[in-house]
């Protein structure tokens, strides 16, 4: 059974939106700081239980799936008709949008990983030998910014799919509007004097 372009489009959109939502929820659930507990010559940070690390990790996974589906949407042979990559890459606009989608996917994933790993390290390394340590968490806005880059990546992959569809039609010369020879002029209009 062949995969329809609509199925891939909906899959890219769904997984991209899931990645965005998980990143936004991670940003909203992240505590502002931990609670410093004084010990003998050290501070032990106690962080409230929050799903930030799990949500950030799931957001990265969803973005990777979205990116993979984005590549599939560009190179998958629809209706059993494959188009050579050289023909697809003749469209400069398509090439530019693929690069923009890849760059957004890369930086969205990188920023989300940075925020997730940073938050995880704050939770794991909770004993500090400085008595004035404030028990910070990951910087505010990292998860949210990464979430918006994930959303941008998804939107650019959808644009790439539309541009790929146009490039395929140009290569296969599919024109559903009819041929020029089908339009007949049966009445001649002459200027009356």
Coordinates of C-alpha atoms in Angstrom, one line a residue:
X1 CA 0.0 0.0 0.0
X2 CA 1.4 3.4 -1.0
X3 CA 1.7 6.2 1.4
X4 CA -0.3 9.3 0.5
X5 CA 1.2 12.7 0.6
X6 CA -1.6 13.8 2.9
X7 CA -0.6 11.1 5.4
X8 CA 3.0 12.4 5.5
X9 CA 1.8 16.0 5.7
X10 CA -0.4 15.2 8.7
X11 CA 2.3 13.2 10.3
X12 CA 4.9 16.0 10.0
X13 CA 2.4 18.5 11.3
X14 CA 1.3 16.3 14.2
X15 CA 4.7 15.4 15.4
X16 CA 6.0 18.9 15.0
X17 CA 3.1 20.3 17.1
X18 CA 3.7 17.7 19.7
X19 CA 7.4 18.7 19.9
X20 CA 6.3 22.4 20.3
X21 CA 3.7 21.7 23.0
X22 CA 6.1 19.5 25.0
X23 CA 8.7 22.3 24.9
X24 CA 6.2 24.9 26.0
X25 CA 4.9 22.7 28.8
X26 CA 8.5 22.0 29.9
X27 CA 9.2 25.7 30.1
X28 CA 6.0 26.3 32.1
X29 CA 6.7 23.4 34.5
X30 CA 10.4 24.3 35.2
X31 CA 10.9 25.6 38.7
X32 CA 12.5 29.0 39.1
X33 CA 15.1 27.6 41.5
X34 CA 15.8 24.8 44.0
X35 CA 15.6 25.1 47.8
X36 CA 19.1 25.4 49.3
X37 CA 19.6 23.3 52.4
X38 CA 22.6 24.3 54.6
X39 CA 24.9 21.5 55.5
X40 CA 28.3 21.6 57.2
X41 CA 30.4 23.7 54.8
X42 CA 28.1 22.9 51.9
X43 CA 24.8 23.6 50.3
X44 CA 22.5 20.7 49.2
X45 CA 19.9 21.8 46.6
X46 CA 16.5 20.2 46.8
X47 CA 14.5 20.6 43.6
X48 CA 10.8 20.1 43.5
X49 CA 9.6 17.1 41.5
X50 CA 8.9 18.3 37.9
X51 CA 8.7 16.6 34.5
X52 CA 10.9 19.1 32.7
X53 CA 13.7 16.7 31.8
X54 CA 11.3 14.1 30.5
X55 CA 9.2 16.7 28.5
X56 CA 12.4 18.1 27.0
X57 CA 13.7 14.7 26.0
X58 CA 10.3 13.8 24.4
X59 CA 10.3 17.1 22.6
X60 CA 13.7 16.3 21.1
X61 CA 12.6 12.8 20.0
X62 CA 9.4 14.3 18.4
X63 CA 11.6 16.9 16.6
X64 CA 13.9 14.1 15.2
X65 CA 10.8 12.2 14.0
X66 CA 9.4 15.4 12.4
X67 CA 12.8 16.0 10.7
X68 CA 12.9 12.4 9.4
X69 CA 9.4 12.6 8.1
X70 CA 10.3 16.0 6.5
X71 CA 13.1 14.3 4.6
X72 CA 10.7 11.5 3.6
X73 CA 8.2 14.0 2.4
X74 CA 10.8 15.5 0.0
X75 CA 12.3 12.3 -1.4
X76 CA 9.4 9.7 -1.2
X77 CA 8.1 8.6 -4.6
X78 CA 4.4 9.4 -4.6
X79 CA 2.0 7.3 -6.6
X80 CA 4.9 5.1 -7.7
X81 CA 6.6 7.9 -9.6
X82 CA 10.0 8.7 -8.4
X83 CA 11.7 11.9 -9.5
X84 CA 15.5 12.1 -9.6
X85 CA 17.1 14.3 -6.9
X86 CA 18.8 16.4 -9.6
X87 CA 15.4 17.4 -10.9
X88 CA 14.2 18.3 -7.4
X89 CA 17.3 20.4 -6.8
X90 CA 16.9 22.4 -9.9
X91 CA 14.4 24.4 -7.9
X92 CA 16.5 27.0 -6.1
X93 CA 13.6 27.9 -3.8
X94 CA 13.2 24.2 -2.7
X95 CA 16.9 23.9 -2.0
X96 CA 16.8 27.1 0.1
X97 CA 13.8 26.0 2.1
X98 CA 15.3 22.5 2.7
X99 CA 18.4 24.2 4.1
X100 CA 16.3 26.5 6.3
X101 CA 14.3 23.6 7.5
X102 CA 17.5 21.6 8.3
X103 CA 19.0 24.6 10.1
X104 CA 15.9 25.2 12.2
X105 CA 15.7 21.5 13.0
X106 CA 19.3 21.4 14.0
X107 CA 19.2 24.5 16.2
X108 CA 15.8 23.6 17.7
X109 CA 17.1 20.2 18.7
X110 CA 20.4 21.6 19.9
X111 CA 18.7 24.2 22.1
X112 CA 16.2 21.7 23.5
X113 CA 19.0 19.3 24.3
X114 CA 21.0 22.1 25.9
X115 CA 18.1 23.1 28.1
X116 CA 17.3 19.4 29.0
X117 CA 20.9 18.4 29.8
X118 CA 21.4 21.6 31.8
X119 CA 18.3 21.0 33.8
X120 CA 19.3 17.4 34.3
X121 CA 22.8 18.3 35.5
X122 CA 21.3 20.8 38.0
X123 CA 19.2 18.0 39.5
X124 CA 22.0 15.4 39.6
X125 CA 24.8 17.7 40.9
X126 CA 22.9 19.0 43.9
X127 CA 25.8 19.2 46.5
X128 CA 27.9 22.4 46.3
X129 CA 30.8 23.4 48.6
X130 CA 30.0 27.1 48.3
X131 CA 27.8 28.4 51.1
X132 CA 26.2 31.1 49.0
X133 CA 25.1 28.9 46.1
X134 CA 21.5 29.8 45.0
X135 CA 20.5 26.4 43.5
X136 CA 19.5 27.7 40.0
X137 CA 17.8 25.7 37.3
X138 CA 18.2 25.9 33.5
X139 CA 18.0 29.5 32.1
X140 CA 14.5 30.8 31.7
X141 CA 13.3 30.8 28.1
X142 CA 15.6 28.1 26.7
X143 CA 12.8 25.5 26.5
X144 CA 10.3 28.1 25.1
X145 CA 12.8 29.3 22.5
X146 CA 13.7 25.8 21.5
X147 CA 10.0 25.0 21.2
X148 CA 9.4 27.8 18.8
X149 CA 12.4 26.7 16.7
X150 CA 10.8 23.2 16.6
X151 CA 7.5 24.8 15.4
X152 CA 9.4 26.8 12.7
X153 CA 11.2 23.6 11.6
X154 CA 7.8 21.8 11.2
X155 CA 6.4 24.7 9.2
X156 CA 9.4 24.8 6.9
X157 CA 9.2 21.0 6.3
X158 CA 5.6 21.5 5.3
X159 CA 6.6 24.3 2.9
X160 CA 9.3 22.0 1.5
X161 CA 6.7 19.3 0.9
X162 CA 4.5 21.8 -1.1
X163 CA 7.6 23.0 -3.1
X164 CA 8.5 19.3 -3.8
X165 CA 5.0 18.7 -5.1
X166 CA 5.4 21.6 -7.5
X167 CA 8.9 20.4 -8.6
X168 CA 7.5 16.9 -9.2
X169 CA 4.7 18.3 -11.3
X170 CA 7.1 20.4 -13.3
X171 CA 9.4 17.3 -13.9
X172 CA 6.5 15.0 -14.8
X173 CA 4.7 17.7 -16.8
X174 CA 1.5 17.1 -15.0
X175 CA -1.0 19.8 -15.9
X176 CA -4.6 19.3 -14.8
X177 CA -5.8 22.6 -16.4
X178 CA -6.0 21.2 -19.9
X179 CA -4.0 21.7 -23.1
X180 CA -3.9 24.9 -25.2
X181 CA -5.3 23.0 -28.2
X182 CA -8.5 22.2 -26.3
X183 CA -9.7 25.8 -26.4
X184 CA -11.4 26.5 -29.7
X185 CA -12.6 29.8 -30.9
X186 CA -15.8 29.2 -32.9
X187 CA -17.0 32.8 -33.2
X188 CA -14.9 35.5 -34.9
X189 CA -15.6 38.9 -33.7
X190 CA -14.9 41.6 -36.2
X191 CA -15.1 45.3 -35.5
X192 CA -18.2 46.8 -37.1
X193 CA -17.8 49.9 -38.9

